[in-house]
CSV table of C-alpha atoms in Angstrom, one decimal:
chain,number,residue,atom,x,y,z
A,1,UNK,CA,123.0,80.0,129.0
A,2,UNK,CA,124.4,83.7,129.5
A,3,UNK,CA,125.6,84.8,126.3
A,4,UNK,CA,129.0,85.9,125.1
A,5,UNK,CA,129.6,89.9,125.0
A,6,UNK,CA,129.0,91.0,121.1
A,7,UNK,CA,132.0,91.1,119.7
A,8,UNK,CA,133.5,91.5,116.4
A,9,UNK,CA,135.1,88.1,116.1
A,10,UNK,CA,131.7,86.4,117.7
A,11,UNK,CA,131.1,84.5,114.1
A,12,UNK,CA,134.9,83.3,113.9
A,13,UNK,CA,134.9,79.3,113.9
A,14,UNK,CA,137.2,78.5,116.8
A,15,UNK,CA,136.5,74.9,116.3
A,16,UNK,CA,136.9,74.7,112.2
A,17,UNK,CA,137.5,71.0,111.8
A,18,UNK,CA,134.2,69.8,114.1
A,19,UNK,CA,132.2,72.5,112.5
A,20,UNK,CA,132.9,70.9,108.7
A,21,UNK,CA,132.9,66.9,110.4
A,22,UNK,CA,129.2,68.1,111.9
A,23,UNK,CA,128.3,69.1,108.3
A,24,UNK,CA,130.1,66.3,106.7
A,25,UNK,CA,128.2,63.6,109.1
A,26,UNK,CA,124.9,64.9,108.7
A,27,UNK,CA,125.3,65.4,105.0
A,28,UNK,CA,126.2,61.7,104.6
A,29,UNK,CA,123.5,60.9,106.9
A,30,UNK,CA,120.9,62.8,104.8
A,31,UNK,CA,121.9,61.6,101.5
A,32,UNK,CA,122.5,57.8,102.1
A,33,UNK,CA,120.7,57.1,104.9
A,34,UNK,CA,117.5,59.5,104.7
A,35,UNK,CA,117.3,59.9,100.8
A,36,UNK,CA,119.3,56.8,99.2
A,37,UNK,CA,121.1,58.7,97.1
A,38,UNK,CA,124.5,57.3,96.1
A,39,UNK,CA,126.1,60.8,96.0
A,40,UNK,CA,125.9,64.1,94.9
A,41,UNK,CA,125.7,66.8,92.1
A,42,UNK,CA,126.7,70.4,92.5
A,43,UNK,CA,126.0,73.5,90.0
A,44,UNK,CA,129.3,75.1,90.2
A,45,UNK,CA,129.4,78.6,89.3
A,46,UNK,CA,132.9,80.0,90.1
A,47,UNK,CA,131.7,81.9,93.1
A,48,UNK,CA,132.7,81.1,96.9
A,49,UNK,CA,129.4,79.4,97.9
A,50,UNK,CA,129.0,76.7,95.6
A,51,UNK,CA,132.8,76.1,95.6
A,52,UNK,CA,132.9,75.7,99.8
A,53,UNK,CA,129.8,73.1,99.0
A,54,UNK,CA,132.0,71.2,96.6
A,55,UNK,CA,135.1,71.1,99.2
A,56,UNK,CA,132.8,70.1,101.5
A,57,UNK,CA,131.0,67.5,99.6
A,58,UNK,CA,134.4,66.1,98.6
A,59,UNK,CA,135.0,65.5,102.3
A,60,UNK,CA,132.1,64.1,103.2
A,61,UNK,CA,131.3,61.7,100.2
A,62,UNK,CA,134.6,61.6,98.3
A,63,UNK,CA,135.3,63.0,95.2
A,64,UNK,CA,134.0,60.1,93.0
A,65,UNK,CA,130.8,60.6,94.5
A,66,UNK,CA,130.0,63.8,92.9
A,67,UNK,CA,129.3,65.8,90.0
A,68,UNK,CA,129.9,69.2,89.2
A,69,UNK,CA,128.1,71.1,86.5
A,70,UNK,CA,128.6,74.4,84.9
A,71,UNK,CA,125.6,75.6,83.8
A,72,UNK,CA,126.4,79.1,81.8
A,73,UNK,CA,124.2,81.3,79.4
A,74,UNK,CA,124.4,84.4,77.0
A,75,UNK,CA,124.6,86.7,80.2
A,76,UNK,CA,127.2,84.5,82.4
A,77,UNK,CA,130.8,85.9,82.5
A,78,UNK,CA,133.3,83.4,81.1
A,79,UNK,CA,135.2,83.7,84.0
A,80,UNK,CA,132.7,81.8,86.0
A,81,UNK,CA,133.2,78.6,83.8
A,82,UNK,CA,137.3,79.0,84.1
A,83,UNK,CA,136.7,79.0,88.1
A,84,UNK,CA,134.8,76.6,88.1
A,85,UNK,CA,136.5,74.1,86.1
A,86,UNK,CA,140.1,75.0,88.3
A,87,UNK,CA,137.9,74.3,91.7
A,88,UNK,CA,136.9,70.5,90.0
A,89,UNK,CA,140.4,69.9,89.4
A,90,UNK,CA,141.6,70.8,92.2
A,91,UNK,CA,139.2,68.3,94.2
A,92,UNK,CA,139.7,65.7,92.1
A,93,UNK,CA,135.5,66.1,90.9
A,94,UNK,CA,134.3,65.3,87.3
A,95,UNK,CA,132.9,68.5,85.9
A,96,UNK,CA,131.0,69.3,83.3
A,97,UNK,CA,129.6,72.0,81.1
A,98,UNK,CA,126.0,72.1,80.5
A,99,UNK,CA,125.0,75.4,78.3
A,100,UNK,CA,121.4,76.3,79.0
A,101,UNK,CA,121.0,79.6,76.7
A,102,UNK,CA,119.2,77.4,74.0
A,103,UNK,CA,116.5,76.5,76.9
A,104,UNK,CA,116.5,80.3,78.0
A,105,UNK,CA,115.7,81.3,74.5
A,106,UNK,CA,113.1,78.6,74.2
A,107,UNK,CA,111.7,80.2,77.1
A,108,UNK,CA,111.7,83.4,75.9
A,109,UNK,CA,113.5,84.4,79.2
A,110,UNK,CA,115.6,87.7,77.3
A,111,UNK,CA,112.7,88.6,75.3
A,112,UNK,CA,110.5,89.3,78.0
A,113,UNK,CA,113.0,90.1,80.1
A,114,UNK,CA,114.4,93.0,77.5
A,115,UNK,CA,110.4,93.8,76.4
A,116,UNK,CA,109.8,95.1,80.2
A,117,UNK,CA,113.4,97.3,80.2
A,118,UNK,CA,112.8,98.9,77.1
A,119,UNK,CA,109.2,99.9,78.4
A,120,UNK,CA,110.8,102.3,80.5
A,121,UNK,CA,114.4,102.9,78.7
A,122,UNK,CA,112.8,102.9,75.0
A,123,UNK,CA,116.5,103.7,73.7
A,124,UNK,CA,117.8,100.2,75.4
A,125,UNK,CA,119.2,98.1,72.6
A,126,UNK,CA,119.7,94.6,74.1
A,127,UNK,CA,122.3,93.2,71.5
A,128,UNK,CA,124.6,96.6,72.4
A,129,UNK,CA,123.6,98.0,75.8
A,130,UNK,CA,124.1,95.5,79.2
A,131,UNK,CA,121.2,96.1,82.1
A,132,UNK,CA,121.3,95.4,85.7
A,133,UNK,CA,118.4,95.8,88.4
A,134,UNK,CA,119.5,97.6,91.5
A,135,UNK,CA,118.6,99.0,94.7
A,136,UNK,CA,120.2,102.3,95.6
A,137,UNK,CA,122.1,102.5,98.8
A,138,UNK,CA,120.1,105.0,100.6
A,139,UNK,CA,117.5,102.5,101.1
A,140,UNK,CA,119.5,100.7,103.7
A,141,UNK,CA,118.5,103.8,106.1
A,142,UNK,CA,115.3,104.7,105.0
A,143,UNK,CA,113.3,102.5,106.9
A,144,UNK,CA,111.4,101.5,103.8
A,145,UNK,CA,111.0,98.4,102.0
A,146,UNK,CA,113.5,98.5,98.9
A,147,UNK,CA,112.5,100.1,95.3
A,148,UNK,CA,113.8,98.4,92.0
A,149,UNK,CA,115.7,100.0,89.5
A,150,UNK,CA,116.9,99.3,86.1
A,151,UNK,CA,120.3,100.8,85.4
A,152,UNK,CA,121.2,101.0,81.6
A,153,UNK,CA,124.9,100.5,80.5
A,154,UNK,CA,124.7,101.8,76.6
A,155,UNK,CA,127.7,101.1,74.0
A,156,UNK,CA,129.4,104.5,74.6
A,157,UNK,CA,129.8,104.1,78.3
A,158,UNK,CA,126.9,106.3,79.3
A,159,UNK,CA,124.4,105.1,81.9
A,160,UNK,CA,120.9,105.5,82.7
A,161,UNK,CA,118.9,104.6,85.6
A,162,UNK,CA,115.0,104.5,86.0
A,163,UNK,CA,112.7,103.6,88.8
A,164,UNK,CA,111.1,100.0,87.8
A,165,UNK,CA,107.2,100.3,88.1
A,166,UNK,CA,105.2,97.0,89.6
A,167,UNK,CA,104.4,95.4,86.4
A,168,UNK,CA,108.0,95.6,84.6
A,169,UNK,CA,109.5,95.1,87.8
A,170,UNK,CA,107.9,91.7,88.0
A,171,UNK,CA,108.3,91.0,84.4
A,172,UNK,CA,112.2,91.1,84.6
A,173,UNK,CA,112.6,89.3,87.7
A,174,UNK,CA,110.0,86.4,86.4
A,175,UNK,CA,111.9,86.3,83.0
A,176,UNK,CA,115.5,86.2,84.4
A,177,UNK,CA,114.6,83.6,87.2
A,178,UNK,CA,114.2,81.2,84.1
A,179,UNK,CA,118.0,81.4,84.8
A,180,UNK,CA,118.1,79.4,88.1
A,181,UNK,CA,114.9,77.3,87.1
A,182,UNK,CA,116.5,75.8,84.1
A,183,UNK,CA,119.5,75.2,86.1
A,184,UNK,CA,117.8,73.9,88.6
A,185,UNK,CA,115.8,71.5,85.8
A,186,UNK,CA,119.1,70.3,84.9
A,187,UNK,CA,120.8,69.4,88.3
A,188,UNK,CA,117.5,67.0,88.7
A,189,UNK,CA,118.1,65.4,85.5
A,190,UNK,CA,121.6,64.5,86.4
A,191,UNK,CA,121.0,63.6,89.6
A,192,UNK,CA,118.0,61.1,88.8
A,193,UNK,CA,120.2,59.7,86.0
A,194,UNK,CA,123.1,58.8,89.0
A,195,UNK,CA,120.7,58.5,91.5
A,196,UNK,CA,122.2,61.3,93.3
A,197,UNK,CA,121.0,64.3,95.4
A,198,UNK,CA,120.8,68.1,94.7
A,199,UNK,CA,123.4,69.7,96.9
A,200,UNK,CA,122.2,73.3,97.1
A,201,UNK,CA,124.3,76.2,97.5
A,202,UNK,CA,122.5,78.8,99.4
A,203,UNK,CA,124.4,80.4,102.3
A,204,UNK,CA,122.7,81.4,105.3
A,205,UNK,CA,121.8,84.7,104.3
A,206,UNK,CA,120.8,83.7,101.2
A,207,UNK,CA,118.1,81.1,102.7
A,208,UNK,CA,116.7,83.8,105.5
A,209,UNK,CA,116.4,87.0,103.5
A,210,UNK,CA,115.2,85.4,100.8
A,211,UNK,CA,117.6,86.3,98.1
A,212,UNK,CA,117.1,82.7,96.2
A,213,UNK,CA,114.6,81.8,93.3
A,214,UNK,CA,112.0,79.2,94.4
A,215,UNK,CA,112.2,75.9,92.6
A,216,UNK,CA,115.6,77.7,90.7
A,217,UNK,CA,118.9,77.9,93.1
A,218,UNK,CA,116.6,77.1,96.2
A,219,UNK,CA,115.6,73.4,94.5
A,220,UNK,CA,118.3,71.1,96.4
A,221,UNK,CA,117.5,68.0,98.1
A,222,UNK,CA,120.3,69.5,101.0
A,223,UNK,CA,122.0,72.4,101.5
A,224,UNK,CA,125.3,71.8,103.6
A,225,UNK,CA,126.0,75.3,103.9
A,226,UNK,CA,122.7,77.0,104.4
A,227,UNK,CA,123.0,77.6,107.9
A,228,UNK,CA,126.8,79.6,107.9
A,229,UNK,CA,127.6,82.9,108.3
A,230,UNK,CA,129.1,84.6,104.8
A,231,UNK,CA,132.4,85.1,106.5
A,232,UNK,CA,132.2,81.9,108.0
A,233,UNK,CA,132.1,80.3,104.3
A,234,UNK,CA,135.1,82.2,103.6
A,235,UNK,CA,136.7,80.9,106.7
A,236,UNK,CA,136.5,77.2,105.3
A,237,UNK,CA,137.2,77.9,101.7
A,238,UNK,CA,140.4,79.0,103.3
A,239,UNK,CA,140.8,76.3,105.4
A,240,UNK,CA,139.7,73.2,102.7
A,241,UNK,CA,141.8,75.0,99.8
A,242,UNK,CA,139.3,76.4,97.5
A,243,UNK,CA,141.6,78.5,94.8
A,244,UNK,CA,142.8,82.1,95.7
A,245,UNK,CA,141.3,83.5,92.6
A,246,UNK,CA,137.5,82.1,93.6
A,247,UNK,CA,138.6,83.3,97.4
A,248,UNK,CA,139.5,86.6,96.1
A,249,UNK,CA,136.4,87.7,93.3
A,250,UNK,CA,134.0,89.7,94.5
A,251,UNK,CA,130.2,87.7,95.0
A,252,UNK,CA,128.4,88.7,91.3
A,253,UNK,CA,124.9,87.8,90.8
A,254,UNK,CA,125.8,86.9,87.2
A,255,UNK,CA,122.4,86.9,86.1
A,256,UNK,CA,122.0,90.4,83.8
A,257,UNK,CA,124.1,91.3,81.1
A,258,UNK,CA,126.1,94.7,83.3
A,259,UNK,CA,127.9,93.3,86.1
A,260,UNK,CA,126.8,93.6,89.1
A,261,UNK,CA,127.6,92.8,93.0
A,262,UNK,CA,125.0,91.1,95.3
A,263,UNK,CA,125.7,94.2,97.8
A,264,UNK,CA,124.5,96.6,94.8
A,265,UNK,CA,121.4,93.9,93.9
A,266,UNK,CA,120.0,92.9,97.2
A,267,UNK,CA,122.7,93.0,100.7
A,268,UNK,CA,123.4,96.9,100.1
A,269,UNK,CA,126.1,96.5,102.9
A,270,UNK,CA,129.2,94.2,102.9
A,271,UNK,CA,129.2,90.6,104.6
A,272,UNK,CA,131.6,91.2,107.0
A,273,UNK,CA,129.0,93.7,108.3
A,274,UNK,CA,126.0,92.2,107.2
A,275,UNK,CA,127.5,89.2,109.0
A,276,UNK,CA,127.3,90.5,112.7
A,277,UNK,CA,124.4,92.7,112.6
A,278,UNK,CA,122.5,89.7,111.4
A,279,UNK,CA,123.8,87.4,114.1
A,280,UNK,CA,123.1,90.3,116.5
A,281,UNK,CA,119.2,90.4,115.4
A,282,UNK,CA,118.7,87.4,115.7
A,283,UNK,CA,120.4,86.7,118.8
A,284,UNK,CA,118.4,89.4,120.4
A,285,UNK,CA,121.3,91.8,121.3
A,286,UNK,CA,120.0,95.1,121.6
A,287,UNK,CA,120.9,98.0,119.2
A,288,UNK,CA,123.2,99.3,121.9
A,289,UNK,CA,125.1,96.3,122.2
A,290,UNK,CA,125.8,96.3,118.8
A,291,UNK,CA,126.1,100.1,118.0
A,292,UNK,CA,129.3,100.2,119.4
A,293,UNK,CA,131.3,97.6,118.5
A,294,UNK,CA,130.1,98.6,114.6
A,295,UNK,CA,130.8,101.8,115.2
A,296,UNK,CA,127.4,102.8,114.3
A,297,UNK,CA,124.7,104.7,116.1
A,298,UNK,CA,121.9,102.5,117.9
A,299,UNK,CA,119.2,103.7,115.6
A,300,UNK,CA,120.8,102.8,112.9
A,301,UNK,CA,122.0,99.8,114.1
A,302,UNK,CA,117.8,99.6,114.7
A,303,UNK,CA,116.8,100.5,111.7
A,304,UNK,CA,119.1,98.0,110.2
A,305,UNK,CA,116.8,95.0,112.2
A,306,UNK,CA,113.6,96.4,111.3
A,307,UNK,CA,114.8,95.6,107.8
A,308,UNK,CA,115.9,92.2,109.0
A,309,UNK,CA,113.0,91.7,110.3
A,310,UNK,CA,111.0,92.4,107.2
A,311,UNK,CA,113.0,90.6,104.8
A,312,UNK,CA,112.7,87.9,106.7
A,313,UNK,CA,108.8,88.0,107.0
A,314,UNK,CA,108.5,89.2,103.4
A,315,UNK,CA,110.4,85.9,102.0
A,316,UNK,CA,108.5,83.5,104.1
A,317,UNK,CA,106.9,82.3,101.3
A,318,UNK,CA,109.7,81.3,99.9
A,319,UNK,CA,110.9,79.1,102.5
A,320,UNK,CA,107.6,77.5,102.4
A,321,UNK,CA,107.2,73.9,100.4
A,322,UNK,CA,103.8,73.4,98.8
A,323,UNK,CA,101.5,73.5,101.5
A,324,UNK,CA,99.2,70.5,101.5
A,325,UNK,CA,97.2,70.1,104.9
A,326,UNK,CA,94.3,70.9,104.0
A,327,UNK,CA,92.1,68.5,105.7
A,328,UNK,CA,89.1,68.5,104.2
A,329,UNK,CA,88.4,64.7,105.0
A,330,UNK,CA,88.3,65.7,108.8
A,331,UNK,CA,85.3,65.3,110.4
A,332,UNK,CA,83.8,64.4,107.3
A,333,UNK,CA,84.2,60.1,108.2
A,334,UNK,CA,82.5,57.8,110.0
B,1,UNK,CA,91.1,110.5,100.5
B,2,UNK,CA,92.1,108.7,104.0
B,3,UNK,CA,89.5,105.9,103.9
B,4,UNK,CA,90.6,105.7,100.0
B,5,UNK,CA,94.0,105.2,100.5
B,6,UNK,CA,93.2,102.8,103.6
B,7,UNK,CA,91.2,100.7,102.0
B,8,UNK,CA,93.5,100.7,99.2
B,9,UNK,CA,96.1,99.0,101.6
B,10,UNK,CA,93.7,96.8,103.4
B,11,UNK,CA,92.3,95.4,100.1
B,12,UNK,CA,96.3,94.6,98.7
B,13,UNK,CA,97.0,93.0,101.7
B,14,UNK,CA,94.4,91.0,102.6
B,15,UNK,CA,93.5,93.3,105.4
B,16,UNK,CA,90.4,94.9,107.7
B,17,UNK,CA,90.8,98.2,107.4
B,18,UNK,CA,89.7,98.8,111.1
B,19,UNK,CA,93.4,97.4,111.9
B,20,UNK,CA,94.7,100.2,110.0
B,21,UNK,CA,94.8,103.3,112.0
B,22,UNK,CA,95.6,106.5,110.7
B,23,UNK,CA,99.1,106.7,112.6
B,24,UNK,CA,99.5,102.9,112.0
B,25,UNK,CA,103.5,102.4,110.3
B,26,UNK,CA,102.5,100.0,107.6
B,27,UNK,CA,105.8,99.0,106.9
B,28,UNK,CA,107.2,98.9,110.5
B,29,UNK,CA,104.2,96.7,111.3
B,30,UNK,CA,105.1,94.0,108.6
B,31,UNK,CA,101.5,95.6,106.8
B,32,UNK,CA,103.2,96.2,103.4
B,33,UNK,CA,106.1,95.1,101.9
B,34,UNK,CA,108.2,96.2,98.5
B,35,UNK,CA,105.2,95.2,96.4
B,36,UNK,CA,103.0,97.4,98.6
B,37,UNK,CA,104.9,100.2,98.2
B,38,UNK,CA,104.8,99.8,94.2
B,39,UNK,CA,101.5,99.4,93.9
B,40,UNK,CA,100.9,102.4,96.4
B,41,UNK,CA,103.0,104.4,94.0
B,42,UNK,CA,100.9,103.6,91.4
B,43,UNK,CA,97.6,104.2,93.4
B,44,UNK,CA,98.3,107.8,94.2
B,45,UNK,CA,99.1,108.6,90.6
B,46,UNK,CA,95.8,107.1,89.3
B,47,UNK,CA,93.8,108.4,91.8
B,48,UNK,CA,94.8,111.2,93.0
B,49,UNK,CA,97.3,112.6,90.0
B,50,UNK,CA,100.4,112.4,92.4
B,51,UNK,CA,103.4,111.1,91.1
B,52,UNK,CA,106.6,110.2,93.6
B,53,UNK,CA,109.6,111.2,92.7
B,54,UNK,CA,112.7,109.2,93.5
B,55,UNK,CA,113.4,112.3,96.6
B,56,UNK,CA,109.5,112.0,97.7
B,57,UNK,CA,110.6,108.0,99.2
B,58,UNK,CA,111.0,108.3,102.7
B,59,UNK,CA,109.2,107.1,105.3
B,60,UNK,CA,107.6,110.4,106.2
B,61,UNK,CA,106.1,110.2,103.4
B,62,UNK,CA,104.6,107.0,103.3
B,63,UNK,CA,105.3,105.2,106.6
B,64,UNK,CA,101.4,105.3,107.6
B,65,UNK,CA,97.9,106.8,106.5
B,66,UNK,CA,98.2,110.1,107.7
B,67,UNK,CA,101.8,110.7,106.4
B,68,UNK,CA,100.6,109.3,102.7
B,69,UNK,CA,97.8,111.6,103.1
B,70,UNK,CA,99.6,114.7,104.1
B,71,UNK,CA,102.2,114.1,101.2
B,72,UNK,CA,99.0,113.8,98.5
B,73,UNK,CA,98.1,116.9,99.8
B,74,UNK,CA,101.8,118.5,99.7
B,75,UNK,CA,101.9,117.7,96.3
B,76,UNK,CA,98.7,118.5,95.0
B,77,UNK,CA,98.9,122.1,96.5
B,78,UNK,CA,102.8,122.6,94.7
């Protein structure tokens, strides 16, 4: 098959309707047929991901089938919960409100979490200053593999940034992925208590670059939108009806206490962009097909899909269930 | 200080260090990774005294052997 000149309206869904039917056939096929499951529950956070899964759920299985839970802590904007809760009634899906700050603190998920920031910002005072981990832009054309840092918002306004070494690095990020884990611990228990599925929420760039917490927002039994482009997600939520205001908010992480974009955390580049260059990687266009029509240069266009291309190596393991072929019985039997 | 620094990435990832030539790009070639780097930043500061600065991150600095041991050197002499 010859494929279709790169184009900047390459990812646009032509075809809407069959594209969410596809999704809506398979999801019913996976869930009653496959699993047995007599619907579906949904962690619904406010943001555009989890409420085109909803939408689409509510097509597919019909809004008496599902569940919707809000699932906010200490760090979680309130504005997540009011989105959230105008997306349920809008599909006609019971919602409810499941606070897991009590199970974060059990877990002692902001004391370590604020032990490894104040290692390197000793003046950090968790109870008045908000933190955030970033990446700083320039790392997008470095051809290097992205450098942590914590960024430091105090009371008065003032901000301080610090290079993260290995070991607080990994401190924060194992301490604050308690977040999605204890989410993810309560999806499971109401879906075993309806005998319903998981419907993750992951969008495609979120399943292939890795930017998902294994056994936290990557537990699902399915995940109806993991395989569409960011800008296609927004195509549909406009097309199904997801509010304005969800349509219109910029994608947060809402995980630390500053606020913070996923571009600043982990894209460092918008979606629209993101969006094609990704397609164009891994399609196999060349950087000069590309460069043009992004009005970029080919090596940077190439330096963009050598980070691509590590990202997606670098998060294999994530992808990867428990691996259990280990045959150690082979050869071993009469 | 080269077969230091090479064995130093072949041991943290798993690696002979006969696959790691001196102009090898061990980030281009999938060798190391964010964690590599980190731990490579703290390697040339408890070895060899050197501490990266937030500038000193670029590829020719640390995109293979020869450049990390070129930049050791850079900095030791300032």
């Amino acid at each position: 098959m010859t494929k279709k000149p790169f184009s900047k309206d390459i990812l646009h869904l032509e075809n809407i309707d069959e594209v969410i039917d596809g999704i809506c056939e398979k999801l019913r096929e996976d869930v009653y047929k496959r699993f047995r499951r007599y619907g579906g529950v949904i962690g619904i956070s406010g943001g555009i991901d989890s409420s085109v899964t909803l939408a689409i759920a509510t097509k597919a299985f019909g809004s008496d089938k599902l569940l919707g839970i809000m699932l906010p802590e200490t760090d979680s904007s309130p504005e997540s919960e009011e989105l959230a809760r105008e997306l349920a009634n809008k599909f006609g899906v019971k919602s409810i409100v499941e606070n897991i700050s009590g199970a974060l603190e059990g877990f002692g998920c902001y004391r370590r979490r604020d032990e490894a920031v104040a290692s390197v910002i000793p003046e950090y005072n968790p109870v008045t200053d908000k933190m955030k981990v970033v990446i700083p832009e320039e790392f997008v054309n470095k051809n290097l593999p992205p450098v942590h840092y914590v960024s430091v918002t105090f009371k008065d306004g003032t901000e301080k940034k610090v290079r993260l070494p290995m070991k607080e690095y990994l401190q924060i990020v194992a301490a604050s992925n308690f977040k999605q884990r204890c989410r993810a611990n309560m999806l499971y228990y109401h879906a075993e208590a309806l005998n319903y599925a998981v419907l993750g929420t992951p969008n495609k760039h979120e399943v292939q670059q890795g930017f998902f917490v294994k056994y936290g927002d990557g537990a699902a039994d399915v995940m109806p939108i993991g395989n569409l482009f960011k800008t296609q997600v927004y195509q549909i939520a406009r097309h199904l009806g997801v509010p304005e205001a969800i349509i219109n908010r910029t994608p947060t992480t809402d995980t630390y206490s500053a606020e913070q974009t996923q571009e600043e955390f982990f894209y460092q580049m918008p979606f629209d962009k993101m969006d094609l260059l990704w397609y164009g990687w891994e399609n196999d266009y060349s950087p000069e097909e590309v460069a043009p029509v992004m009005e970029m240069t080919p090596d940077e266009v190439s330096k963009i899909f050598k980070n691509f291309a590590r990202k997606q190596k670098t998060t294999d393991y994530l992808r990867t269930p428990p691996l259990h072929d280990y045959n150690i019985m082979e050869g071993s039997l009469v | 200080m080269k077969d230091q620094i090479r064995n130093f990435i072949a041991e943290t990832t798993f690696n002979d260090p006969s696959i790691i030539k001196d102009d090898t790009l061990i980030f281009d070639e999938g060798i190391f990774d964010s964690m590599g780097l980190l731990g490579l930043i703290n390697f040339l500061e408890s070895e060899f005294n050197v501490v990266a600065e937030d500038s000193d991150l670029q590829e020719e600095n640390f995109g293979s052997v020869e450049r990390i041991v070129a930049f050791v050197l850079r900095k030791q002499a300032a």
